[in-house]
Amino acid sequence: MSDSPALPKAAPGMRNLARTLEIDTRLLGMIGAFIALCLVFHFLTDGRFLTPRNIFNLTIQTVSVGIMATGMVFVIVTRHIDLSVGSLLATCSAMMAMTQTLVTPEWLGLGLNHPLTAPAAIVVGLGTGIVIGAFHGWLIGYLGIPAFIVTLGGLLVWRNVAWYLTNGQTIGPLDGNFQLFGGIGGTLGETWSWVFGLICAAAALYAIWQSRRNKISHDFPVKPLWAEIALGALVTAAILGFIAILNAYQIPERRLERMFEARGEVLPEGFTAGYGLPISVLLLIAVAVTMTIIANRTRLGRYIFATGGNPDAAELSGINTRLLTVKVFIMMGILCAISAVVASSRQTFHSNDIGTLDELRVIAAAVIGGTALAGGVGTIYGAILGALIMQSLQSGMAMVGVDAPFQNIVVGTVLVVAVLIDTIYRKRTGD
Amino acid sequence: MADTIDRSGTPLVEMRDISIAFGGIKAVNHVSVDLFPGEVVGLLGHNGAGKSTLIKCLSGAYRMDAGEIFINGDKAAINNPRDARRYNIETIYQTLALADNLDAASNLFLGRELTTPVGLVDDARMEAETRQIMGRLNPNFQKFSAPVSALSGGQRQSVAIARAVYFNARILIMDEPTAALGPQETRMVADLIDELKRQGLGIFLIDHDVHQVKELCDRAAVMKNGELVGVVDVDSVSVDDILAMIIAGKKPQMAA
Ligand SMILES: Nc1ncnc2c1ncn2[C@@H]1O[C@H](COP(=O)(O)OP(=O)(O)OP(=O)(O)O)[C@@H](O)[C@H]1O
Ligand SMILES: [Mg+2]
């Protein structure tokens, strides 16, 4: 995924520039590959790929796998694997669906679309994820059963626990507020999207400035000021550009009419509105930021990477690696539950096959994003980019009209080739 | 080297009748050694004699099958490395015990990270501290931002030594600390041992170089096949006497 053929030749200059900017070259490679992929599909679809509408859809399709992929990074970094995430998602989804269609409206007598329904369902879902994740972690960390086996069992168990919870039925429609997390059903609108974008940009600039100040205060070398400014400008442009694109996707007139009708008003002549940032994408961004902070700035994250790099050294440094395993799988469980919220509300109902094969997509996203199966190496942003690349590939091929079987052949091949390129890259750069 | 250690008081460390077996192998078999403040005790023996295993009982890496450990005369319960650290025991392991994917500072502070007021790890401060101590131990060391997998064997060893020294140990365990070091760096470790000794630390030093042991240590404990051959005052025996103890398991007649 990293080298396009042109990159190695241009390397010395490019790499020096990257080093001055302190951007990791693998990230650049992945972004390059992603952009190349988008341009190819844009060309092949006669300009239908890079439209606001398609970009909007791409992002909401990526959210569920992207959220789980961030957790899979920690699992794989600690030299484990989780094959059960798709099934775990299904069980969380089933629990939440039953809560909001049976428990709160009927047993508790709150009726349909009560404001407490969605929060109650989400709490139940998160609880389910935490309990099952902790159980997996305990089996792996304290009883010493390999994660591969525990989660292979979990793959079968939780898929069918979900089936029993719902008697194999499709449960829906889900609660109205709950459906706000589904993507197109819940967006911030143009104004709030801009507000959010500006806050993000300001936060990013503050982080860059803060890090520079911190380095100066310890007399560490800093990159040249122009590089810092260029990086800040780039980040700001990327954030605001993304918001602008999502805002440019216009809500269809008929839908606007219905929205105004619901409020007892009439759609004014010539009124238009963009969707803006979906709440589900907001959720993914929040997860990504939180997980990145955990990975880079907390003891927990430090211990996760240390344990992945050398479990014995971690143990000898006083780290409780068994408890750490439990914590990692609890995080994975929580993220499966969050993904279950997004996935079920996106389809507006719970179905038996929800999350099927997600374990493979999630693992592929993490691995394409540079997470090493040998442990100790991986990044959150890489996993999300990996998820985005996988999703673009899939939807791009669907738009071009590639047969479904051939789509899977391509995705499988890309996974293997991406890891091959990454292996070669690591050998050459020596890290 | 033995400039009169006062051995009349309670020992800093007393390991009494330690035994540990792996499967059928008695790796350490009823071994007793002690260590006084300001003293360096060398542990010698052939490969597989049980030296590393013995000190791992003290550092909390292994749980001994039988025996007792006393620190300052009080019975100590050391069940894991955290317990040992609580007794101010620091260890340089033969395998160095570094997380290869992390940089020097992260390794130095692993398990004891410095944090900012809000509880996040303070990488900048840890790097600054690391630069400072490495400047003292190995001024040639420059690779602060690379993962330790990118360091040479000797540089990795310096990081492990820095980690053991940084946290104000009272008891220091060094398992072949100079195995990968060049002559200049070995000299610096020897100076460091002398300095720490003067500060009143007790040091267990495992080393295969008998001359170095004679130069750096006050006493030498020799092990063979998991058993203690004997403990001798290095100044009252010759290199050949010590070699005879290591190879033949013979304790010299006039041993202290
Ligand atoms: N974790 C373990 N599991 C099984 N056997 C072990 C283990 N650790 C040590 N041993 C065995 O215990 C014995 C003593 O090993 P130890 O590492 O203490 O030797 P040593 O004196 O440090 O040798 P060297 O000079 O080579 O470092 C050896 O026979 C070794 O095979
Ligand atoms: Mg040894």
Coordinates of N, CA and C in Angstrom, one line a residue, chain B residues 93-238:
Chain B
Y93 N 19.2 -7.4 33.8 CA 19.1 -8.8 33.4 C 20.1 -9.1 32.3
Q94 N 20.5 -10.4 32.3 CA 21.4 -10.9 31.3 C 20.8 -10.6 29.9
T95 N 19.5 -10.8 29.8 CA 18.8 -10.6 28.5 C 18.5 -9.1 28.3
L96 N 18.8 -8.3 29.2 CA 18.6 -6.8 29.2 C 17.1 -6.4 29.5
A97 N 16.2 -7.3 29.1 CA 14.7 -7.0 29.3 C 14.3 -5.7 28.8
L98 N 14.6 -5.4 27.5 CA 14.2 -4.1 26.9 C 13.1 -4.4 25.9
A99 N 12.1 -3.5 25.8 CA 11.1 -3.6 24.8 C 11.7 -3.0 23.5
D100 N 12.0 -3.9 22.6 CA 12.7 -3.4 21.4 C 12.1 -2.3 20.6
N101 N 10.7 -2.3 20.6 CA 10.0 -1.4 19.8 C 9.9 0.0 20.4
L102 N 10.3 0.2 21.6 CA 10.3 1.5 22.3 C 11.6 2.1 22.3
D103 N 11.6 3.5 22.5 CA 12.9 4.2 22.5 C 13.6 4.1 23.9
A104 N 14.7 4.6 24.0 CA 15.5 4.5 25.3 C 14.7 5.0 26.5
A105 N 14.2 6.2 26.3 CA 13.5 6.8 27.5 C 12.3 6.0 27.9
S106 N 11.5 5.5 27.0 CA 10.3 4.7 27.3 C 10.8 3.4 28.1
N107 N 11.9 2.9 27.6 CA 12.4 1.7 28.3 C 12.9 2.0 29.7
L108 N 13.6 3.1 29.8 CA 14.2 3.5 31.1 C 13.1 3.7 32.1
F109 N 12.0 4.3 31.7 CA 10.9 4.6 32.7 C 9.8 3.5 32.6
L110 N 10.0 2.4 31.9 CA 8.9 1.5 31.8 C 8.4 1.0 33.1
G111 N 7.1 1.1 33.4 CA 6.5 0.7 34.6 C 6.5 1.9 35.7
R112 N 7.3 2.9 35.4 CA 7.4 4.0 36.3 C 7.4 5.4 35.6
E113 N 6.5 5.5 34.6 CA 6.5 6.7 33.8 C 6.4 8.0 34.6
L114 N 7.0 9.0 34.1 CA 6.8 10.3 34.6 C 5.5 10.8 33.9
T115 N 4.6 11.5 34.7 CA 3.4 12.0 34.1 C 3.2 13.4 34.3
T116 N 2.4 14.0 33.4 CA 2.0 15.4 33.5 C 0.9 15.5 34.6
P117 N 0.6 16.7 35.0 CA -0.5 16.9 36.1 C -1.8 16.2 35.8
V118 N -2.1 16.1 34.5 CA -3.4 15.4 34.1 C -3.2 13.9 34.0
G119 N -2.0 13.4 34.2 CA -1.8 11.9 34.2 C -1.4 11.3 32.9
L120 N -1.1 12.2 31.9 CA -0.6 11.6 30.7 C 0.9 11.5 30.8
V121 N 1.5 10.5 30.0 CA 2.9 10.3 30.1 C 3.6 11.5 29.6
D122 N 4.7 11.9 30.3 CA 5.4 13.2 29.9 C 6.7 12.8 29.2
D123 N 6.6 12.5 27.9 CA 7.7 12.0 27.1 C 8.9 13.0 27.1
A124 N 8.5 14.3 27.0 CA 9.6 15.2 26.9 C 10.5 15.2 28.1
R125 N 9.8 15.2 29.3 CA 10.6 15.2 30.5 C 11.4 13.9 30.7
M126 N 10.8 12.8 30.3 CA 11.5 11.5 30.4 C 12.7 11.5 29.5
E127 N 12.5 12.1 28.3 CA 13.7 12.1 27.4 C 14.8 13.0 27.9
A128 N 14.4 14.1 28.5 CA 15.4 15.0 29.1 C 16.2 14.3 30.2
E129 N 15.4 13.6 31.1 CA 16.1 12.8 32.2 C 17.0 11.8 31.6
T130 N 16.6 11.1 30.5 CA 17.4 10.1 29.9 C 18.6 10.6 29.3
R131 N 18.5 11.8 28.7 CA 19.7 12.4 28.1 C 20.7 12.7 29.2
Q132 N 20.2 13.2 30.3 CA 21.1 13.6 31.4 C 21.8 12.4 31.9
I133 N 21.1 11.3 32.2 CA 21.8 10.1 32.8 C 22.7 9.4 31.8
M134 N 22.3 9.4 30.5 CA 23.1 8.8 29.5 C 24.4 9.6 29.3
G135 N 24.2 10.9 29.5 CA 25.4 11.8 29.3 C 26.5 11.4 30.4
R136 N 26.0 10.9 31.5 CA 26.9 10.5 32.6 C 27.5 9.1 32.3
L137 N 26.6 8.2 31.8 CA 27.1 6.8 31.7 C 27.7 6.5 30.4
N138 N 27.3 7.1 29.3 CA 27.8 6.8 28.0 C 27.7 8.0 27.1
P139 N 28.6 9.0 27.2 CA 28.4 10.3 26.5 C 28.3 10.1 25.0
N140 N 28.8 9.0 24.5 CA 28.7 8.8 23.0 C 27.3 8.5 22.6
F141 N 26.4 8.2 23.5 CA 25.1 7.8 23.2 C 24.2 8.9 22.6
Q142 N 23.7 8.8 21.4 CA 22.9 9.9 20.8 C 21.5 9.5 20.3
K143 N 21.3 8.1 20.2 CA 20.1 7.7 19.5 C 18.9 7.7 20.5
F144 N 18.4 8.9 20.8 CA 17.3 9.0 21.8 C 15.9 8.7 21.2
S145 N 15.8 9.0 19.9 CA 14.4 8.8 19.4 C 14.2 7.5 18.6
A146 N 15.3 6.7 18.5 CA 15.2 5.5 17.7 C 14.7 4.4 18.7
P147 N 13.9 3.4 18.2 CA 13.6 2.3 19.0 C 14.9 1.5 19.4
V148 N 14.9 0.9 20.6 CA 16.2 0.3 21.0 C 16.6 -0.9 20.1
S149 N 15.7 -1.4 19.3 CA 16.1 -2.4 18.3 C 17.1 -1.9 17.3
A150 N 17.2 -0.5 17.2 CA 18.2 0.1 16.3 C 19.5 0.3 16.9
L151 N 19.6 -0.1 18.2 CA 20.9 0.2 18.9 C 21.8 -1.0 18.8
S152 N 23.1 -0.7 19.1 CA 24.1 -1.8 19.1 C 23.9 -2.5 20.5
G153 N 24.5 -3.7 20.6 CA 24.5 -4.5 21.8 C 24.9 -3.7 23.0
G154 N 26.0 -3.0 22.8 CA 26.6 -2.2 23.9 C 25.7 -1.0 24.3
Q155 N 25.1 -0.4 23.3 CA 24.2 0.7 23.6 C 23.0 0.3 24.3
R156 N 22.5 -0.9 23.9 CA 21.3 -1.5 24.6 C 21.7 -1.8 26.1
Q157 N 22.9 -2.3 26.3 CA 23.3 -2.6 27.6 C 23.4 -1.3 28.5
S158 N 23.9 -0.2 27.8 CA 23.9 1.1 28.5 C 22.5 1.5 29.0
V159 N 21.5 1.3 28.1 CA 20.2 1.7 28.5 C 19.7 0.9 29.7
A160 N 20.0 -0.4 29.7 CA 19.6 -1.3 30.8 C 20.3 -0.9 32.1
I161 N 21.6 -0.5 32.0 CA 22.4 0.0 33.2 C 21.8 1.3 33.7
A162 N 21.5 2.2 32.8 CA 20.9 3.5 33.1 C 19.6 3.3 33.9
R163 N 18.8 2.3 33.4 CA 17.5 2.1 34.1 C 17.7 1.6 35.5
A164 N 18.7 0.8 35.7 CA 18.9 0.2 37.1 C 19.5 1.3 38.0
V165 N 20.2 2.2 37.4 CA 20.9 3.2 38.3 C 20.0 4.4 38.6
Y166 N 19.1 4.7 37.7 CA 18.4 6.0 37.8 C 17.5 6.0 39.0
F167 N 16.9 4.9 39.4 CA 15.9 5.0 40.4 C 16.4 4.8 41.9
N168 N 17.6 5.2 42.1 CA 18.1 5.2 43.5 C 18.0 3.8 44.2
A169 N 18.6 2.9 43.5 CA 18.5 1.5 44.1 C 19.4 1.5 45.4
R170 N 19.0 0.6 46.3 CA 19.9 0.3 47.4 C 20.6 -1.1 47.2
I171 N 19.9 -1.9 46.4 CA 20.4 -3.2 46.1 C 20.5 -3.3 44.6
L172 N 21.6 -3.6 44.0 CA 21.7 -3.6 42.6 C 22.2 -5.0 42.2
I173 N 21.5 -5.5 41.2 CA 21.8 -6.9 40.7 C 22.3 -6.7 39.2
M174 N 23.5 -7.1 38.9 CA 24.1 -6.9 37.6 C 24.4 -8.3 37.0
D175 N 23.7 -8.7 36.1 CA 23.9 -10.0 35.5 C 24.7 -9.8 34.2
E176 N 26.0 -10.0 34.2 CA 26.9 -9.8 33.1 C 26.7 -8.5 32.5
P177 N 26.9 -7.4 33.2 CA 26.6 -6.1 32.7 C 27.5 -5.6 31.6
T178 N 28.7 -6.2 31.5 CA 29.7 -5.7 30.6 C 29.9 -6.6 29.4
A179 N 29.0 -7.7 29.3 CA 29.2 -8.7 28.3 C 29.4 -8.1 26.9
A180 N 28.6 -7.0 26.6 CA 28.6 -6.5 25.2 C 29.4 -5.2 25.1
L181 N 30.1 -4.8 26.2 CA 30.7 -3.5 26.2 C 32.1 -3.5 25.7
G182 N 32.5 -2.4 25.0 CA 33.9 -2.2 24.6 C 34.7 -1.8 25.8
P183 N 36.1 -1.8 25.7 CA 37.0 -1.5 26.8 C 36.7 -0.2 27.5
Q184 N 36.4 0.8 26.8 CA 36.2 2.1 27.4 C 34.9 2.1 28.2
E185 N 33.8 1.5 27.6 CA 32.5 1.4 28.3 C 32.6 0.5 29.5
T186 N 33.4 -0.6 29.4 CA 33.6 -1.5 30.5 C 34.3 -0.7 31.7
R187 N 35.2 0.1 31.3 CA 35.9 0.9 32.3 C 34.9 1.8 33.1
M188 N 34.0 2.4 32.3 CA 33.1 3.3 32.9 C 32.1 2.6 33.8
V189 N 31.8 1.3 33.5 CA 30.9 0.6 34.4 C 31.7 0.2 35.7
A190 N 33.0 -0.1 35.5 CA 33.8 -0.4 36.7 C 33.8 0.9 37.6
D191 N 34.0 2.0 37.0 CA 34.0 3.3 37.8 C 32.7 3.5 38.5
L192 N 31.6 3.2 37.7 CA 30.3 3.4 38.2 C 30.1 2.5 39.4
I193 N 30.5 1.2 39.3 CA 30.4 0.3 40.4 C 31.1 0.8 41.7
D194 N 32.3 1.3 41.5 CA 33.0 1.9 42.6 C 32.3 3.1 43.2
E195 N 31.7 3.9 42.4 CA 31.0 5.1 42.9 C 29.8 4.6 43.7
L196 N 29.0 3.7 43.2 CA 27.8 3.2 43.8 C 28.1 2.6 45.2
K197 N 29.2 1.8 45.1 CA 29.7 1.2 46.3 C 30.0 2.2 47.4
R198 N 30.7 3.3 47.0 CA 31.0 4.3 48.0 C 29.7 5.0 48.5
Q199 N 28.7 5.0 47.7 CA 27.4 5.5 48.2 C 26.7 4.6 49.1
G200 N 27.2 3.4 49.3 CA 26.6 2.4 50.3 C 25.7 1.4 49.7
L201 N 25.6 1.3 48.3 CA 24.7 0.3 47.7 C 25.4 -1.1 47.9
G202 N 24.5 -2.1 47.9 CA 25.0 -3.4 47.9 C 24.8 -4.0 46.5
I203 N 25.9 -4.6 45.9 CA 25.8 -5.0 44.5 C 26.1 -6.5 44.4
F204 N 25.2 -7.2 43.7 CA 25.5 -8.6 43.2 C 26.0 -8.5 41.8
L205 N 27.2 -8.9 41.5 CA 27.7 -8.8 40.2 C 28.0 -10.2 39.6
I206 N 27.3 -10.6 38.5 CA 27.6 -11.9 37.9 C 28.6 -11.6 36.7
D207 N 29.7 -12.3 36.7 CA 30.7 -12.0 35.7 C 31.5 -13.3 35.5
H208 N 31.9 -13.5 34.2 CA 32.7 -14.7 33.9 C 34.2 -14.4 34.0
D209 N 34.5 -13.1 34.0 CA 35.9 -12.6 34.0 C 36.5 -12.6 35.4
V210 N 37.3 -13.6 35.7 CA 37.7 -13.8 37.1 C 38.6 -12.6 37.5
H211 N 39.4 -12.1 36.6 CA 40.2 -10.9 36.9 C 39.4 -9.7 37.2
Q212 N 38.3 -9.5 36.5 CA 37.5 -8.4 36.7 C 36.8 -8.5 38.1
V213 N 36.4 -9.8 38.4 CA 35.8 -10.0 39.7 C 36.7 -9.7 40.8
K214 N 38.0 -10.1 40.6 CA 39.0 -9.9 41.7 C 39.2 -8.4 41.9
E215 N 39.1 -7.6 40.7 CA 39.3 -6.2 40.8 C 38.1 -5.4 41.4
L216 N 36.9 -5.9 41.0 CA 35.7 -5.1 41.4 C 35.0 -5.5 42.7
C217 N 35.2 -6.8 43.0 CA 34.4 -7.4 44.1 C 35.1 -7.5 45.4
D218 N 34.3 -7.5 46.5 CA 34.9 -7.8 47.8 C 34.9 -9.3 48.1
R219 N 33.8 -9.9 47.8 CA 33.8 -11.4 48.0 C 33.3 -12.0 46.7
A220 N 33.6 -13.3 46.5 CA 33.1 -14.0 45.4 C 32.4 -15.3 45.9
A221 N 31.2 -15.5 45.3 CA 30.4 -16.7 45.6 C 30.5 -17.5 44.4
V222 N 30.9 -18.8 44.5 CA 31.0 -19.6 43.3 C 29.9 -20.7 43.4
M223 N 29.3 -20.9 42.2 CA 28.2 -21.9 42.1 C 28.6 -23.0 41.1
K224 N 28.2 -24.2 41.4 CA 28.4 -25.3 40.4 C 27.2 -26.2 40.4
N225 N 26.6 -26.4 39.3 CA 25.5 -27.3 39.2 C 24.4 -27.0 40.2
G226 N 24.1 -25.7 40.4 CA 23.0 -25.3 41.2 C 23.4 -25.2 42.7
E227 N 24.6 -25.7 43.1 CA 25.0 -25.7 44.5 C 26.1 -24.6 44.7
L228 N 26.1 -24.1 46.0 CA 27.1 -23.2 46.3 C 28.4 -23.9 46.6
V229 N 29.5 -23.6 45.9 CA 30.8 -24.2 46.2 C 31.4 -23.5 47.5
G230 N 31.3 -22.2 47.5 CA 31.8 -21.5 48.6 C 31.8 -20.0 48.4
V231 N 32.0 -19.2 49.4 CA 32.2 -17.8 49.3 C 33.5 -17.4 49.9
V232 N 34.3 -16.7 49.1 CA 35.7 -16.3 49.5 C 35.9 -14.9 49.4
D233 N 36.8 -14.4 50.2 CA 37.3 -13.0 50.2 C 38.3 -12.9 49.0
V234 N 38.0 -12.1 48.0 CA 38.8 -12.1 46.8 C 40.3 -11.8 47.1
D235 N 40.6 -11.0 48.1 CA 42.0 -10.7 48.3 C 42.8 -11.8 49.0
S236 N 42.1 -12.8 49.6 CA 42.8 -13.8 50.2 C 43.0 -15.1 49.4
V237 N 42.5 -15.0 48.1 CA 42.7 -16.2 47.2 C 43.3 -15.7 45.9
S238 N 43.9 -16.6 45.2 CA 44.4 -16.3 43.9 C 43.4 -16.6 42.8

